[in-house]
JSON list of C-alpha atoms in Angstrom, two decimals:
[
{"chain": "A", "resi": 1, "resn": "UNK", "atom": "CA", "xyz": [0.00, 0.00, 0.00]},
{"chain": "A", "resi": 2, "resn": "UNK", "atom": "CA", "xyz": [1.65, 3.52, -0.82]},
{"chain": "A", "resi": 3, "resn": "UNK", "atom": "CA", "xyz": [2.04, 6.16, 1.21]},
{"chain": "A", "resi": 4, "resn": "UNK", "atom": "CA", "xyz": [0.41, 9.17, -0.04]},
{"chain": "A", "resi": 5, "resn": "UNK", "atom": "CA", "xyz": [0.63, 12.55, 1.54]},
{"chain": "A", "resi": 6, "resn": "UNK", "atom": "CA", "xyz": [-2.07, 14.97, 2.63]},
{"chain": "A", "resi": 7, "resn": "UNK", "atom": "CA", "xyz": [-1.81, 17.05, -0.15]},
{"chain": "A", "resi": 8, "resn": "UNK", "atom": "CA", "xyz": [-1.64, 14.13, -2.65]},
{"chain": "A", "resi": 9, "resn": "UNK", "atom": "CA", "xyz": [-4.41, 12.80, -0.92]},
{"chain": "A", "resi": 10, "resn": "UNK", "atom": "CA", "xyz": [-6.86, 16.27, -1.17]},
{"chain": "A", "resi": 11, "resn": "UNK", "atom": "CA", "xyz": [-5.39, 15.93, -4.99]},
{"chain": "A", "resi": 12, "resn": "UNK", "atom": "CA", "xyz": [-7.03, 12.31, -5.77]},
{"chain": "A", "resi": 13, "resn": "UNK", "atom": "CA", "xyz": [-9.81, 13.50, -3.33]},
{"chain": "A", "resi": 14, "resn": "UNK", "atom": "CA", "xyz": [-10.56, 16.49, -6.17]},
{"chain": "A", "resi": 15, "resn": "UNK", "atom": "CA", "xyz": [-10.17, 13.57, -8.84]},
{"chain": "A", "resi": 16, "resn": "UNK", "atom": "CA", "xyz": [-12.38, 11.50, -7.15]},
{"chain": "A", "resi": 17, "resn": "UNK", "atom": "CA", "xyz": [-15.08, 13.44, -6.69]},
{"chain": "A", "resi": 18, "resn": "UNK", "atom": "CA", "xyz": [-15.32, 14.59, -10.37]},
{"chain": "A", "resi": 19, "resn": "UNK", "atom": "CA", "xyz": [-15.90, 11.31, -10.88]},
{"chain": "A", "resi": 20, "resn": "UNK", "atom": "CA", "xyz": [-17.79, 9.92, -7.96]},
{"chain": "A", "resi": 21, "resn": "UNK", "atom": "CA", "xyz": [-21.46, 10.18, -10.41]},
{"chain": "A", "resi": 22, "resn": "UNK", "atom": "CA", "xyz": [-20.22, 8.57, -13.41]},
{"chain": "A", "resi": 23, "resn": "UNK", "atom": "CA", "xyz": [-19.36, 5.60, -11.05]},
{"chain": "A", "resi": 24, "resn": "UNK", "atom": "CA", "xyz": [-21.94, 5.95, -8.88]},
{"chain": "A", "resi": 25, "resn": "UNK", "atom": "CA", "xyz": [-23.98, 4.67, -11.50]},
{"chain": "A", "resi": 26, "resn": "UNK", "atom": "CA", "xyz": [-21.43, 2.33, -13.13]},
{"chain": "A", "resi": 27, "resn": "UNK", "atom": "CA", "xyz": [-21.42, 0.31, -9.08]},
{"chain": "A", "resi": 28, "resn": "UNK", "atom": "CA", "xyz": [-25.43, 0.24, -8.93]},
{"chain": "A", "resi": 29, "resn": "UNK", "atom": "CA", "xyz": [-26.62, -3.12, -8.24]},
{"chain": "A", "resi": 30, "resn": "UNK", "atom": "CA", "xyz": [-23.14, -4.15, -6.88]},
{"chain": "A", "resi": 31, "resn": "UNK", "atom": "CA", "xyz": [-23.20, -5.09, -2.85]},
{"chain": "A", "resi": 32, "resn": "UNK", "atom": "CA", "xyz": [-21.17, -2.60, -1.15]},
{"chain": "A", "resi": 33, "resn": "UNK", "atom": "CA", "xyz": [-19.14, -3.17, 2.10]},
{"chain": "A", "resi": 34, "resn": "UNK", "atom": "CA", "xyz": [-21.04, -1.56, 5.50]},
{"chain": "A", "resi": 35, "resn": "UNK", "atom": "CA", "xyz": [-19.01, 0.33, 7.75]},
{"chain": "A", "resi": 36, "resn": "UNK", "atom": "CA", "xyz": [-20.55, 0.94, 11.03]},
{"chain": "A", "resi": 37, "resn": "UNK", "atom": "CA", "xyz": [-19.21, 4.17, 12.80]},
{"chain": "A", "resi": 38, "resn": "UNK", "atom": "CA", "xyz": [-20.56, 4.55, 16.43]},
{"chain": "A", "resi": 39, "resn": "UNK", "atom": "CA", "xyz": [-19.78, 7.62, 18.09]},
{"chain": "A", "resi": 40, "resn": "UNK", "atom": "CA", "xyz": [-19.38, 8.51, 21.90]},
{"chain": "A", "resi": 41, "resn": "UNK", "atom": "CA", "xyz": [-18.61, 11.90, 21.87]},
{"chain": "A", "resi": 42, "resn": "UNK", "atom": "CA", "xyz": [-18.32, 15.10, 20.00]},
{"chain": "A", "resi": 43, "resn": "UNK", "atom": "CA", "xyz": [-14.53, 14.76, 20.16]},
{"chain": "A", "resi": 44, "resn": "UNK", "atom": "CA", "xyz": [-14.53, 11.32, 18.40]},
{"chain": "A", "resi": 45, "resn": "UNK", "atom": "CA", "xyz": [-16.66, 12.26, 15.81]},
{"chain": "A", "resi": 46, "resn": "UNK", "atom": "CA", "xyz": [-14.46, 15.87, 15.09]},
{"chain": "A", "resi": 47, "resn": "UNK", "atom": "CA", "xyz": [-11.44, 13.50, 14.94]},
{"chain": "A", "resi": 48, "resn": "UNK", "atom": "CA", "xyz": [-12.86, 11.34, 12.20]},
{"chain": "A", "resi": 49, "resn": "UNK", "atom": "CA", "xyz": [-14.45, 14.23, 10.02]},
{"chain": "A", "resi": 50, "resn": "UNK", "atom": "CA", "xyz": [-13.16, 15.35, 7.03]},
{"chain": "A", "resi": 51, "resn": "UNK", "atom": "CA", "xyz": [-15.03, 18.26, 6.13]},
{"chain": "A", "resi": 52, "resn": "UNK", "atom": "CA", "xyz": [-12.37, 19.24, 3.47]},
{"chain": "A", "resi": 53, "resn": "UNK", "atom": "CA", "xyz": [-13.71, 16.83, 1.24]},
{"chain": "A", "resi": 54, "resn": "UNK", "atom": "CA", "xyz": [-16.82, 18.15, -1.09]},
{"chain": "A", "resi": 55, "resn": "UNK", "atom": "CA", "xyz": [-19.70, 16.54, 0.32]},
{"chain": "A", "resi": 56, "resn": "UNK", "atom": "CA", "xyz": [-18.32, 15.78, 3.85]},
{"chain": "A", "resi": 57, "resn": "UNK", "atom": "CA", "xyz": [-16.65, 12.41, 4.34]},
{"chain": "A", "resi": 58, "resn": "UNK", "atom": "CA", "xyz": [-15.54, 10.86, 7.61]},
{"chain": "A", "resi": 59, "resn": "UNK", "atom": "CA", "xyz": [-12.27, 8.78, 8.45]},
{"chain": "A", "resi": 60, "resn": "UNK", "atom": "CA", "xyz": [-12.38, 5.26, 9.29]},
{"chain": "A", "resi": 61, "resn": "UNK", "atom": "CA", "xyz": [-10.06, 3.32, 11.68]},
{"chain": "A", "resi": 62, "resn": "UNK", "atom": "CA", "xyz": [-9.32, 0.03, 10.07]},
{"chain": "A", "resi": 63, "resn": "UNK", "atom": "CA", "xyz": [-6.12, -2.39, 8.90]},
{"chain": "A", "resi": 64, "resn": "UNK", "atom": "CA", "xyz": [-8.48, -3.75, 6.45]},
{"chain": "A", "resi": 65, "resn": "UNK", "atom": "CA", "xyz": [-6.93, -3.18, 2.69]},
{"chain": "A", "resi": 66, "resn": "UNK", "atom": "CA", "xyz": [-8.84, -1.12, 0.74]},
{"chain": "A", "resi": 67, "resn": "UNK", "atom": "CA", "xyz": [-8.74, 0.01, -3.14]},
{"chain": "A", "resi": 68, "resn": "UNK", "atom": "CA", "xyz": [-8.80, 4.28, -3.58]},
{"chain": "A", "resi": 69, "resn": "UNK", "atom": "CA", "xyz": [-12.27, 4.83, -5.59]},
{"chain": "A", "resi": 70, "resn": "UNK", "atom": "CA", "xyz": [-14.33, 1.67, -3.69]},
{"chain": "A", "resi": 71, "resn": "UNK", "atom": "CA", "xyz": [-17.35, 2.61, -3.06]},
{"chain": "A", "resi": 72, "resn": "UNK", "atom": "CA", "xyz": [-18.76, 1.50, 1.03]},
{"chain": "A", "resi": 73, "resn": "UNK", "atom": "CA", "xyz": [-21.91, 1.73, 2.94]},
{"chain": "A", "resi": 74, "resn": "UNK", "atom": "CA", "xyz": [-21.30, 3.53, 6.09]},
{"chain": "A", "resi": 75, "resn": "UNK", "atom": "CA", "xyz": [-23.80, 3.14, 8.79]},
{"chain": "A", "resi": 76, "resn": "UNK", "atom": "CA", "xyz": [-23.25, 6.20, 11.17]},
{"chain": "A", "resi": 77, "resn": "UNK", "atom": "CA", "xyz": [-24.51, 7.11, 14.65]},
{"chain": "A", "resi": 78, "resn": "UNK", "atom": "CA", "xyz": [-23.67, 10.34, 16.36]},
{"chain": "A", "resi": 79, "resn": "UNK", "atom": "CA", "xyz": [-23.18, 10.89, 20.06]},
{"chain": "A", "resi": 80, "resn": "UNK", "atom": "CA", "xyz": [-26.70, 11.35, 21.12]},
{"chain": "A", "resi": 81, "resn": "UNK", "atom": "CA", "xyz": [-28.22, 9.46, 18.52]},
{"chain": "A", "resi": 82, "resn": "UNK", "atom": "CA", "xyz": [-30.85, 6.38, 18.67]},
{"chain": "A", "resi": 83, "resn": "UNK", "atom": "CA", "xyz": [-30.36, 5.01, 15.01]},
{"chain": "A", "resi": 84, "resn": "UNK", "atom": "CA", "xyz": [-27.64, 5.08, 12.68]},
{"chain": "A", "resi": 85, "resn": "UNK", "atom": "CA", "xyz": [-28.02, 6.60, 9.42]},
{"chain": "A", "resi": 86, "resn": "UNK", "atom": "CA", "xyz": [-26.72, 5.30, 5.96]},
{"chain": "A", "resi": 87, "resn": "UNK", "atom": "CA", "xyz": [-24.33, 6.87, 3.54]},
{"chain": "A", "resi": 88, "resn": "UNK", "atom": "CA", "xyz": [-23.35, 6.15, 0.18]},
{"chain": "A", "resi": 89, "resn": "UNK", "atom": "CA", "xyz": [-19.56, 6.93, -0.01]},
{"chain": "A", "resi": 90, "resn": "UNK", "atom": "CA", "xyz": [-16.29, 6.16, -1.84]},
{"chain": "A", "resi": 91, "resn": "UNK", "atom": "CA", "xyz": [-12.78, 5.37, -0.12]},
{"chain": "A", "resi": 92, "resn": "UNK", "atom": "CA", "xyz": [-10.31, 8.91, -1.14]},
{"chain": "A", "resi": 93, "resn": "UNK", "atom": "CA", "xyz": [-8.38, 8.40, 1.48]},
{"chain": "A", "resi": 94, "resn": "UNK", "atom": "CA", "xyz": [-5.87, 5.52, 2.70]},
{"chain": "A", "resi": 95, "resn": "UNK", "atom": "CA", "xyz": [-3.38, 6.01, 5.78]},
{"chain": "A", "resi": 96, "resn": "UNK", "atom": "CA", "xyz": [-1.42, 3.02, 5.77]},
{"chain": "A", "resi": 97, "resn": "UNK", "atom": "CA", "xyz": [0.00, 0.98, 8.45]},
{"chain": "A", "resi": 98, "resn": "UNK", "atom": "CA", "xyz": [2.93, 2.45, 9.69]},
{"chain": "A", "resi": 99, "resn": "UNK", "atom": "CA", "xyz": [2.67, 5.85, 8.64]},
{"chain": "A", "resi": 100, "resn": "UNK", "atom": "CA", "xyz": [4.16, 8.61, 10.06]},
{"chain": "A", "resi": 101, "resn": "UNK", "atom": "CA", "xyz": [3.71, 10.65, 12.95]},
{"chain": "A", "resi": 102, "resn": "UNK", "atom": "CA", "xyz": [1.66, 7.46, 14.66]},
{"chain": "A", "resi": 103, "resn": "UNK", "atom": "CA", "xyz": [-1.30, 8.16, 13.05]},
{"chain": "A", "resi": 104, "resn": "UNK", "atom": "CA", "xyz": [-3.67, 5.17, 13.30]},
{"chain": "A", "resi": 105, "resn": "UNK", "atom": "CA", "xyz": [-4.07, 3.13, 9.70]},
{"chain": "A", "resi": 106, "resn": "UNK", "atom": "CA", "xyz": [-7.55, 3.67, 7.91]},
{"chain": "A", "resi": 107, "resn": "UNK", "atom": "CA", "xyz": [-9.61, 5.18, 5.36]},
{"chain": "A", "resi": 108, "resn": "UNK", "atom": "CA", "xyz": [-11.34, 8.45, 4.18]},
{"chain": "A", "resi": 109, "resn": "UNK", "atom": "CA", "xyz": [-14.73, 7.74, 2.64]},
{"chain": "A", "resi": 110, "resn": "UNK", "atom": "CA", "xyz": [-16.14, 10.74, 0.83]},
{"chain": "A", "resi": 111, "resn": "UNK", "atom": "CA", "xyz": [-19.60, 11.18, 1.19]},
{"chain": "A", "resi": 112, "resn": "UNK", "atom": "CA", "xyz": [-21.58, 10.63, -2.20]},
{"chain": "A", "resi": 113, "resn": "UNK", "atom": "CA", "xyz": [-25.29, 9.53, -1.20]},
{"chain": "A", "resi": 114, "resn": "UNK", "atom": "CA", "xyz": [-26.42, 11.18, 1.95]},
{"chain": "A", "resi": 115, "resn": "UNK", "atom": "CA", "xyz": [-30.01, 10.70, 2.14]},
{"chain": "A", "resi": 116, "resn": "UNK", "atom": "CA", "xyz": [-29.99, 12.18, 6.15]},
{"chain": "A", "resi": 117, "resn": "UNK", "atom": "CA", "xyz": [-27.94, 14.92, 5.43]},
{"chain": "A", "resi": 118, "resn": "UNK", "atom": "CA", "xyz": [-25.57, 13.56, 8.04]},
{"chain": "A", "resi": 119, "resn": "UNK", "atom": "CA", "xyz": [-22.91, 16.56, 6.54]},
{"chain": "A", "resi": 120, "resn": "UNK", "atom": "CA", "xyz": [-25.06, 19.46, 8.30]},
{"chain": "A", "resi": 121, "resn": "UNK", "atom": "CA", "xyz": [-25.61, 17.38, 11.16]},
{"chain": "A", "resi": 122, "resn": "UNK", "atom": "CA", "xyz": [-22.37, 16.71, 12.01]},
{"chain": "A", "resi": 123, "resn": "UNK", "atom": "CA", "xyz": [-21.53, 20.69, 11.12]},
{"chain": "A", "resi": 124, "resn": "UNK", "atom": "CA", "xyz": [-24.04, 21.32, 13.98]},
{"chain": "A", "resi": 125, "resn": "UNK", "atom": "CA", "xyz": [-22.94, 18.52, 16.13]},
{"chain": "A", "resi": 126, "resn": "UNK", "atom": "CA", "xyz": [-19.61, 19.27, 16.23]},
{"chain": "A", "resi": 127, "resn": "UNK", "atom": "CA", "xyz": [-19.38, 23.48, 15.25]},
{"chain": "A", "resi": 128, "resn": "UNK", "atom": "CA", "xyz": [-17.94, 24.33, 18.29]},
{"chain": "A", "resi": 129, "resn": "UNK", "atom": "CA", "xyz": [-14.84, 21.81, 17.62]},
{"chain": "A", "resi": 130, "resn": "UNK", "atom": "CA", "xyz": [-14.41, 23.09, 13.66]},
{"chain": "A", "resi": 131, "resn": "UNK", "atom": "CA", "xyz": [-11.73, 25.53, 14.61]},
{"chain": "A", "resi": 132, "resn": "UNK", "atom": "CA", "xyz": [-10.03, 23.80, 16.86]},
{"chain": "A", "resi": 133, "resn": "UNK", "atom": "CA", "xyz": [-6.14, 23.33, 16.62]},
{"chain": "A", "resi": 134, "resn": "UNK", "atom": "CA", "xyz": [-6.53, 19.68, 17.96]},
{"chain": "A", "resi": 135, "resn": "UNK", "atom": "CA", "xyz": [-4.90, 17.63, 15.02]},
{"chain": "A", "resi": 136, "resn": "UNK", "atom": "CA", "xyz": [-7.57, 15.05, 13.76]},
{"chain": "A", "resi": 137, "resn": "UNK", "atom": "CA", "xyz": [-6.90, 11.46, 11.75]},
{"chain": "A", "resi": 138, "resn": "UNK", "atom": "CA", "xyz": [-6.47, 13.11, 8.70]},
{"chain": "A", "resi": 139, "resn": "UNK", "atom": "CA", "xyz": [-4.92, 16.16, 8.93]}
]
């Protein structure tokens, strides 16, 4: 798995995302991996978002391997939340194993299908946090 950098990573992100309707509709019909995200707090949740990425997106803890451009189910539940919502989204963002600076191996999905509009509420979930100087998983 290579080792890409954040700004090579907010590069294929911008690639991505051009593209992320063309394939949407290419992948329909095909069974997509869930991903279920269960958050605690406010903090957890502003360490895993990515709201650099167009439509939102969220970072995912995991040493599973996983192709750039895959497209995942993510089942999410914010702090406070009874049921977890669903999101369409495509991996544009790998960490590897072993990278630098500790930080944990996983993925960033980019929102592409978000039915709840999960974006604005974690914007109002987790405003407060937004300019924080608290490094999260991606950046």
């Amino acid at each position: 798995m290579k080792n890409y950098s954040p700004i090579l990573a907010l590069s294929l992100n911008k690639k991505i995302n051009k593209n992320i309707n063309k394939k949407a509709n290419k992948n329909r019909g095909m069974i997509l991996k869930n991903i279920t995200l269960d958050f605690m707090s406010d903090r957890d949740l502003y360490q895993s978002y990515m709201p650099f990425m167009k439509n939102g997106g969220l970072f995912v803890r995991t040493t599973e391997h996983y192709e750039l451009a895959t497209d995942v189910n993510l089942l999410v539940t914010l702090p406070d939340s009874l049921e977890p919502s669903k999101i369409k989204g495509k991996v544009s963002w790998i960490t590897p194993i072993g990278a630098q600076n500790g930080t944990p191996a996983g993925i960033g999905v980019s929102f592409f299908e978000d039915p709840d509009n999960m974006r604005s509420q974690i914007d109002k979930a987790i405003g407060h946090l937004l300019s924080s100087s608290e490094p999260t998983l991606s950046m």
